[in-house]
mmCIF file of C-alpha atoms and ligand atoms in Angstrom:
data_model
loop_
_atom_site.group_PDB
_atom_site.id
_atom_site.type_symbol
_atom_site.label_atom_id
_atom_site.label_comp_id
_atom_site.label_asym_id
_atom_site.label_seq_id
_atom_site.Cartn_x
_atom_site.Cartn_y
_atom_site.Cartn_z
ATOM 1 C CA UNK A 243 10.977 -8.384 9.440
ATOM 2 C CA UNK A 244 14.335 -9.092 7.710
ATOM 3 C CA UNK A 245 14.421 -9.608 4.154
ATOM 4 C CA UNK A 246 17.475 -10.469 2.485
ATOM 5 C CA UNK A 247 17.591 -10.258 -1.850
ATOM 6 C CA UNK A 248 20.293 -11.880 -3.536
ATOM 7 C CA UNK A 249 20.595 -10.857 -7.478
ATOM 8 C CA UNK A 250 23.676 -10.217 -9.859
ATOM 9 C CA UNK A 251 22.493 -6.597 -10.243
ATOM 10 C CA UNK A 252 21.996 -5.654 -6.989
ATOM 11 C CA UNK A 253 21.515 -1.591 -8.158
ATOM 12 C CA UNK A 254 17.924 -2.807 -10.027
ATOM 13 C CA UNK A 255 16.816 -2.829 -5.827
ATOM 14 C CA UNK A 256 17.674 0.360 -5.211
ATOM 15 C CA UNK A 257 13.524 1.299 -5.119
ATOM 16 C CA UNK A 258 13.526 -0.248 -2.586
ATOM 17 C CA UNK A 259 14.422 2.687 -0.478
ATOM 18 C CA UNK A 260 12.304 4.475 -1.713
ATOM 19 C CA UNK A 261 8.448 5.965 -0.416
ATOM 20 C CA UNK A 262 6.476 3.741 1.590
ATOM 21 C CA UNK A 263 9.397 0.991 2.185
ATOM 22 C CA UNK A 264 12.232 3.054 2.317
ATOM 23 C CA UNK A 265 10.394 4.768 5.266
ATOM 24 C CA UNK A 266 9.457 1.542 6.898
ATOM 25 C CA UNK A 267 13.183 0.957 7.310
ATOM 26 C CA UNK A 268 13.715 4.109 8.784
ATOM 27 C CA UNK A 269 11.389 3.200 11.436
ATOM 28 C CA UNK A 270 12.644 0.121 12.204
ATOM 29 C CA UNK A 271 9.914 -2.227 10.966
ATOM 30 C CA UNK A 272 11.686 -3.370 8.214
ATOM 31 C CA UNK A 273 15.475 -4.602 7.487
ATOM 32 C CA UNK A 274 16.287 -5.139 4.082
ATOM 33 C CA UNK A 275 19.564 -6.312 2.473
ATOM 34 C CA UNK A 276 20.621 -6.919 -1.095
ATOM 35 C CA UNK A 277 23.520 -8.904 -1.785
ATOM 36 C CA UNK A 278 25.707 -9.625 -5.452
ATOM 37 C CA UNK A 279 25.713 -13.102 -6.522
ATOM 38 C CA UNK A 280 28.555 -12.190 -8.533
ATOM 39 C CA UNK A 281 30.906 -11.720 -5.108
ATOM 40 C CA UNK A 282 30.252 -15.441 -4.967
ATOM 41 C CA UNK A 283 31.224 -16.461 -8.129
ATOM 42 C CA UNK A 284 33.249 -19.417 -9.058
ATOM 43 C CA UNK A 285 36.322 -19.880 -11.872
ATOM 44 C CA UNK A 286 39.174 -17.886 -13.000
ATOM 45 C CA UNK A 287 36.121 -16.144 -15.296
ATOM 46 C CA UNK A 288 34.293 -15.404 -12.473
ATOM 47 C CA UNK A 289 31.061 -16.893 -13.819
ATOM 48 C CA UNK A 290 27.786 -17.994 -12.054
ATOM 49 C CA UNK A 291 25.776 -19.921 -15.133
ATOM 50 C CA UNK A 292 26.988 -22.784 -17.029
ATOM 51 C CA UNK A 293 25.039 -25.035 -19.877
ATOM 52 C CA UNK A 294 21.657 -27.110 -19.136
ATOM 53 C CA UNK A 295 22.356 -30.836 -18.722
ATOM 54 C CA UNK A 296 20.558 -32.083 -21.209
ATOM 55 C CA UNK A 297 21.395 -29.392 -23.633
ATOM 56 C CA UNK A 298 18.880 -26.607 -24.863
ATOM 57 C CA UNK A 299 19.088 -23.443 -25.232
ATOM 58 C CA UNK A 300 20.371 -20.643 -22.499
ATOM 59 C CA UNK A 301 22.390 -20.918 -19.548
ATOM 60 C CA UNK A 302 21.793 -22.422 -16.217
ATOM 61 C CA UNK A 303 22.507 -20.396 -12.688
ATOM 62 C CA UNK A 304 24.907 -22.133 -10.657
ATOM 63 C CA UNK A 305 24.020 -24.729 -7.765
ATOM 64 C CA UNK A 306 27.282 -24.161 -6.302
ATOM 65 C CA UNK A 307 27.432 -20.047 -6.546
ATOM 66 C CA UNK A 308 23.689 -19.730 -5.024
ATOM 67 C CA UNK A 309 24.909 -22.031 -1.839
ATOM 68 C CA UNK A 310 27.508 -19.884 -1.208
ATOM 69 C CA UNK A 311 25.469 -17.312 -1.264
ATOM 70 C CA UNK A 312 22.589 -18.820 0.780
ATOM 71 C CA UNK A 313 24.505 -20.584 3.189
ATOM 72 C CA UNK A 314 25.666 -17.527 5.664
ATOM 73 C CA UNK A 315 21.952 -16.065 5.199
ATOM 74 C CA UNK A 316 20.109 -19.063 5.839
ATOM 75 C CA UNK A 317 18.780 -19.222 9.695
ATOM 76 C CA UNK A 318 16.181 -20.958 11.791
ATOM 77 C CA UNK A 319 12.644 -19.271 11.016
ATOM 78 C CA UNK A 320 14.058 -18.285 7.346
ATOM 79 C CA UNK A 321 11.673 -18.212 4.342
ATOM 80 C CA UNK A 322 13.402 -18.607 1.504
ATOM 81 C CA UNK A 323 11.801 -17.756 -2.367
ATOM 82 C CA UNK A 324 12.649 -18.746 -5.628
ATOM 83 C CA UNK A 325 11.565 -16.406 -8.188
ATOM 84 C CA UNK A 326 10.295 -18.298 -11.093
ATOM 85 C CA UNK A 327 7.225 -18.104 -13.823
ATOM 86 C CA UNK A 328 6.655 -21.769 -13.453
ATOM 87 C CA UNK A 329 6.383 -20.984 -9.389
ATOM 88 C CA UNK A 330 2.883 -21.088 -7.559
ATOM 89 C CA UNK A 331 0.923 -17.608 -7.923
ATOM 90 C CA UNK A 332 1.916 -14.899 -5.362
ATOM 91 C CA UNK A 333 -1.392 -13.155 -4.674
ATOM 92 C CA UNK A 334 -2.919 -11.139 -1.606
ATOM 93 C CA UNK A 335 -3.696 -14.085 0.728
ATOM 94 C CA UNK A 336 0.178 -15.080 -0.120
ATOM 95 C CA UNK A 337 1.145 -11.362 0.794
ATOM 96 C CA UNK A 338 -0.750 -11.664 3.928
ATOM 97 C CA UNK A 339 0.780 -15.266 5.151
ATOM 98 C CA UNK A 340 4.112 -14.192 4.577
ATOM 99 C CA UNK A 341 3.900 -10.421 6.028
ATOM 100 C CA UNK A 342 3.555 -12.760 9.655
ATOM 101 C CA UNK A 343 7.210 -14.032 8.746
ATOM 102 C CA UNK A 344 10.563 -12.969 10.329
ATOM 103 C CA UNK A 345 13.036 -13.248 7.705
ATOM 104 C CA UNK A 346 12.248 -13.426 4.013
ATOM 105 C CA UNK A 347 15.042 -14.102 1.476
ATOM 106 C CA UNK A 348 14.458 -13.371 -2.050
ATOM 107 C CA UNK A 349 16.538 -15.541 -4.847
ATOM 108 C CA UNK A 350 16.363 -13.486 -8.077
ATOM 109 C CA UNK A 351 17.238 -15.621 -11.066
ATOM 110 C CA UNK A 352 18.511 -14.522 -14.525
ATOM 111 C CA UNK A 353 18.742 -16.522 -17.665
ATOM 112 C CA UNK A 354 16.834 -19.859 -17.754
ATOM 113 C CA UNK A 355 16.589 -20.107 -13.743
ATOM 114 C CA UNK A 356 18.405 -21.633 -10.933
ATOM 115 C CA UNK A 357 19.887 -24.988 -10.725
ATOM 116 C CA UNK A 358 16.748 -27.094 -9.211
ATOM 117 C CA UNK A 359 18.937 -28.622 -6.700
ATOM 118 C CA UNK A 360 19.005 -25.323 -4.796
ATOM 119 C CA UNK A 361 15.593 -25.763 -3.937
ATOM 120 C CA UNK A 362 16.005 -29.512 -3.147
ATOM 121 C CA UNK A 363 18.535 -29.017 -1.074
ATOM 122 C CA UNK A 364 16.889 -26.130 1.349
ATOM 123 C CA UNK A 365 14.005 -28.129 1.240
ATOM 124 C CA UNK A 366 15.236 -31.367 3.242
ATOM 125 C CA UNK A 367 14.757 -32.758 6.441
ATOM 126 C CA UNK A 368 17.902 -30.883 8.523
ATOM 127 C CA UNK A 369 15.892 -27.217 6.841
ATOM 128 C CA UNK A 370 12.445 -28.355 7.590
ATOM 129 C CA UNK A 371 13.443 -29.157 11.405
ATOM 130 C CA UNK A 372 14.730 -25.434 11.644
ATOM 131 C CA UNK A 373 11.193 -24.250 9.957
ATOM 132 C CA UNK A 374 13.213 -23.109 7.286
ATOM 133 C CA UNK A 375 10.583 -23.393 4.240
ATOM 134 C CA UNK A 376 11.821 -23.010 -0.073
ATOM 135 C CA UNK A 377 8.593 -21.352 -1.811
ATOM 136 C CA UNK A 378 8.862 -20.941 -5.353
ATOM 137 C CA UNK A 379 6.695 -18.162 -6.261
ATOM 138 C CA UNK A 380 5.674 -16.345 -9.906
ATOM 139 C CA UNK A 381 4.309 -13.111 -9.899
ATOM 140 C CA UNK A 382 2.102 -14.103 -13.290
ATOM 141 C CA UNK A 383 1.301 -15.580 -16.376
ATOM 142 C CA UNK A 384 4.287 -14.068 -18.408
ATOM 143 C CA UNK A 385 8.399 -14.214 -18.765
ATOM 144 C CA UNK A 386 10.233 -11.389 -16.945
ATOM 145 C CA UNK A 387 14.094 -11.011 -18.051
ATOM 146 C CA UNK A 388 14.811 -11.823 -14.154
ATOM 147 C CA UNK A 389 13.731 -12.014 -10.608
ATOM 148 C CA UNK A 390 14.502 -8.513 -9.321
ATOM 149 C CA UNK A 391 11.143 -6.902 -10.717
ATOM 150 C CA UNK A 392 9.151 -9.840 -9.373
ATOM 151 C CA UNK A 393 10.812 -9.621 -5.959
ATOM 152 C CA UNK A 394 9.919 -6.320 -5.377
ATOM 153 C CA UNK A 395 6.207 -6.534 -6.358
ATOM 154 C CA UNK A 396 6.588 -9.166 -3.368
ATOM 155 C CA UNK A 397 8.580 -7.306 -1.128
ATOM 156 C CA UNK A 398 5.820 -3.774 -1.700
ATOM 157 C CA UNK A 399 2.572 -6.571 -1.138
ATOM 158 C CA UNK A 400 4.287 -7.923 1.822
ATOM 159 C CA UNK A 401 5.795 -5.148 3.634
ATOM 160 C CA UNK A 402 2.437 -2.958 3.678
ATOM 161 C CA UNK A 403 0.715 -5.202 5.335
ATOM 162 C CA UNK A 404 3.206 -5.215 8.347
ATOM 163 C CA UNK A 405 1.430 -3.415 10.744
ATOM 164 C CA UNK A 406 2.804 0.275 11.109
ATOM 165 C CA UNK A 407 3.777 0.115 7.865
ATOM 166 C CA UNK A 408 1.071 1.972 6.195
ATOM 167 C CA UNK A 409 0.285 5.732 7.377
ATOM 168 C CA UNK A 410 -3.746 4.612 7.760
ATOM 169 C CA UNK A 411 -4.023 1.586 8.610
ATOM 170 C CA UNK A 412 -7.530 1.548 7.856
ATOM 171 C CA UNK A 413 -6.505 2.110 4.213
ATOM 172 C CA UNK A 414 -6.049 -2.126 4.474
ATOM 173 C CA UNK A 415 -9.849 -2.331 5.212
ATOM 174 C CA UNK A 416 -11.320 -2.178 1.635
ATOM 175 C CA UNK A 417 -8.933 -3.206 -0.948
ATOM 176 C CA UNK A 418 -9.112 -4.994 -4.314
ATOM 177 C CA UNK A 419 -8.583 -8.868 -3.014
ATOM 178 C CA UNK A 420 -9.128 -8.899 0.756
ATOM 179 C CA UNK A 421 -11.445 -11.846 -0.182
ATOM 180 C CA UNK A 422 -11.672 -13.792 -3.278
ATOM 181 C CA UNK A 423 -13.476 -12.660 -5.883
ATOM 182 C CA UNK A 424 -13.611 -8.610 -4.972
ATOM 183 C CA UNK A 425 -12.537 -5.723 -5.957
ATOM 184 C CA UNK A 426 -12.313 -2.265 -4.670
ATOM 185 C CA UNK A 427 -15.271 0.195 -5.624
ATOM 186 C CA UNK A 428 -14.596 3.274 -7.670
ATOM 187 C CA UNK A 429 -12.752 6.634 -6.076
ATOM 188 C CA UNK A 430 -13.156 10.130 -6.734
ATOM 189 C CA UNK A 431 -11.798 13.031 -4.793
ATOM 190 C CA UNK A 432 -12.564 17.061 -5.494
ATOM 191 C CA UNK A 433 -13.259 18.816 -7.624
ATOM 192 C CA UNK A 434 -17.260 17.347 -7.821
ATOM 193 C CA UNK A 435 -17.038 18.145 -11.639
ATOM 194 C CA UNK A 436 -13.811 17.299 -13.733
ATOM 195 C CA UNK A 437 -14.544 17.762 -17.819
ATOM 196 C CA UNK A 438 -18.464 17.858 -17.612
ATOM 197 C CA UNK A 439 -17.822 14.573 -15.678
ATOM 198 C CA UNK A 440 -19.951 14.422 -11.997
ATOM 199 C CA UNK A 441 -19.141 12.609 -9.144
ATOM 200 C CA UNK A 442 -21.634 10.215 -8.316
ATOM 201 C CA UNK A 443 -24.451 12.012 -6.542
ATOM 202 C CA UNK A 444 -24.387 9.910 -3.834
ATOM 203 C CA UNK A 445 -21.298 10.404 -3.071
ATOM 204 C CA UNK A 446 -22.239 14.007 -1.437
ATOM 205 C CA UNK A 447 -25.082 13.128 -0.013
ATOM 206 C CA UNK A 448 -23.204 11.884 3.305
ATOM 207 C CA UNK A 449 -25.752 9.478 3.900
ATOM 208 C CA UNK A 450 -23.647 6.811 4.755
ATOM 209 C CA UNK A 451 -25.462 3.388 4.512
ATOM 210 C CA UNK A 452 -26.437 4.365 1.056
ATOM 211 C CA UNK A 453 -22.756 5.183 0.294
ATOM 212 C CA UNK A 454 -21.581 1.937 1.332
ATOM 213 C CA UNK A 455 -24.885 0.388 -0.432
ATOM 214 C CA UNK A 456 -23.677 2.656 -3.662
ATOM 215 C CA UNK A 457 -20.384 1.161 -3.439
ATOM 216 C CA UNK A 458 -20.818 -2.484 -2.683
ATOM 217 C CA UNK A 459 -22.802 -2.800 -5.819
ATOM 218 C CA UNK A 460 -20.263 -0.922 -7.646
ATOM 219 C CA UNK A 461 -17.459 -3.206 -6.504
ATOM 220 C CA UNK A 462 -19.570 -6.084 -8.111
ATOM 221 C CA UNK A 463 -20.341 -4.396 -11.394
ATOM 222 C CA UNK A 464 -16.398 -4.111 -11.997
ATOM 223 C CA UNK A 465 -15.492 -7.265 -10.653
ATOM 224 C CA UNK A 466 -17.988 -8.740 -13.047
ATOM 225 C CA UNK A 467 -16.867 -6.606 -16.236
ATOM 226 C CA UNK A 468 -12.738 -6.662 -15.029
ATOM 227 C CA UNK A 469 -12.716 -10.632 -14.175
ATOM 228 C CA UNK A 470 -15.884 -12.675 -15.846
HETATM 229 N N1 SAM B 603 13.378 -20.511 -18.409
HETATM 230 C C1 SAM B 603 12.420 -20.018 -17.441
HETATM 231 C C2 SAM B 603 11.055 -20.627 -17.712
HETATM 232 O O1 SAM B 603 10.702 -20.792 -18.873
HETATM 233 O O2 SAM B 603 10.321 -20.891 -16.749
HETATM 234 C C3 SAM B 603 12.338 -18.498 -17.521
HETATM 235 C C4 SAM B 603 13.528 -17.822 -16.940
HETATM 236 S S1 SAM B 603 13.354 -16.073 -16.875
HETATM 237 C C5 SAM B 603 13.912 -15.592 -18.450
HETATM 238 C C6 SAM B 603 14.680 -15.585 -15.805
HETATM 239 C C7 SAM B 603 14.299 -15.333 -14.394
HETATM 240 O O3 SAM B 603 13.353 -14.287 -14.335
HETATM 241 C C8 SAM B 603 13.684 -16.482 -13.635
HETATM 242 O O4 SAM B 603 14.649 -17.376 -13.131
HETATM 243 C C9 SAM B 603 12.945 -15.755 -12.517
HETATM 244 O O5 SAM B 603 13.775 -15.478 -11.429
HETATM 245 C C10 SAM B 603 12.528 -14.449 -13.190
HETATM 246 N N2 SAM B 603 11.130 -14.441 -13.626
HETATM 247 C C11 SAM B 603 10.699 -14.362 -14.902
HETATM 248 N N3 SAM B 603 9.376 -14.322 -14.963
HETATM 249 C C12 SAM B 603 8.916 -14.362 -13.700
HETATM 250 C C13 SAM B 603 7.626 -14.367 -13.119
HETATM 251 N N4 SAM B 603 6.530 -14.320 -13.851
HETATM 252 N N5 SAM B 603 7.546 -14.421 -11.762
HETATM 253 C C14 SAM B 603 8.644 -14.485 -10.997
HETATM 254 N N6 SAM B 603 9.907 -14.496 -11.509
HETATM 255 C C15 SAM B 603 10.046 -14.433 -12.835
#
């Protein structure tokens, strides 16, 4: 997969050479570039906002420095994603439809957002023909300075689903959100008593159907205290 992330501080990215990703590119599996907005700025001041139409408060991003930008990255088969908190919610099944893409490109805003006609204009016919799709995406319920955070949580959901990825794959098998509604059961490794505290008897008994019998309902307990 290539994923390209365009930002004005492109060294906020820089964890994303790190552990599990920065590996991934090693291997191969991954290709990830992060570009400065700022090299395609506009005006003897070099800026890439300006004030909202309309007036209010803040400062716009710049339809005409983000085409710059996106032009020479935008290809057939590209996905590209608007960071925004009034975007749709990114959550696992999200993660897992685009971890099947080839080429993700992450638009990391700053300020009050983007110009709006960036996403109109990706999104029109000539795109659409070349399966080129504009996704605006929020990572949650709450106002991040800019995109760069909320492209990364992205980037770490997406990219560790790509098989080969993940050390254990099997690791996949269990986890918090795989379906609606569950979450993972409770872990505990050695020693069997931390602080007067035991691990679950069950636990050691290596009867196995009980385990996963043991666990199931566990899962359901916390879903029901963490999420009801
Ligand atoms: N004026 C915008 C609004 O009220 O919707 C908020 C802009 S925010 C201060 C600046 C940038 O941070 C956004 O353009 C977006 O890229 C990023 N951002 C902030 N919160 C986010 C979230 N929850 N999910 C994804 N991106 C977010």
């Amino acid at each position: 997969m290539k994923i390209d992330v365009i930002s004005i501080f492109p060294e906020y990215l820089s964890p994303l050479s790190l552990s599990l990703l920065g590996k991934a590119q090693n291997a191969g599996l991954i290709d990830i570039n992060v570009h400065n907005l700022r090299d395609q700025a506009v005006g003897v001041h070099g800026s890439v906002d300006d004030t909202p139409y309309g007036g209010g408060a803040g400062m716009v991003m710049s339809a005409e420095v983000w085409g710059r930008a996106l032009d020479p990255l935008i290809e057939d088969n590209s996905d590209l994603i608007i960071l925004t908190p009034a975007g749709k919610q990114f959550t696992q099944p999200v993660a897992q439809e685009l971890s099947k893409k080839s080429h993700l490109i992450f638009a990391c805003g700053r300020y009050e957002g983007i110009d709006d006609r960036i996403r109109q204009y990706y999104s029109q016919p000539d795109f659409v023909n070349r399966n080129i799709r504009v996704h605006e995406y929020s990572i949650g319920d709450y106002v991040l300075g800019g995109g760069e955070v909320a492209s990364m949580v992205m980037i770490e959901a997406i990219t560790r689903l790509i098989p080969g990825v993940l050390g254990n794959p099997d690791s996949l098998a269990e986890e918090s959100h795989n379906s609606e509604g569950y979450l993972e059961y409770p872990n505990f490794t050695k020693p069997a008593q931390w602080r007067d505290i035991d691990v679950p008897e069950i636990l050691l008994s290596g009867n196995h159907a009980a385990i996963a019998k043991w666990r199931s309902e566990q899962a359901q307990i916390r879903a029901e205290k963490n999420r009801k």
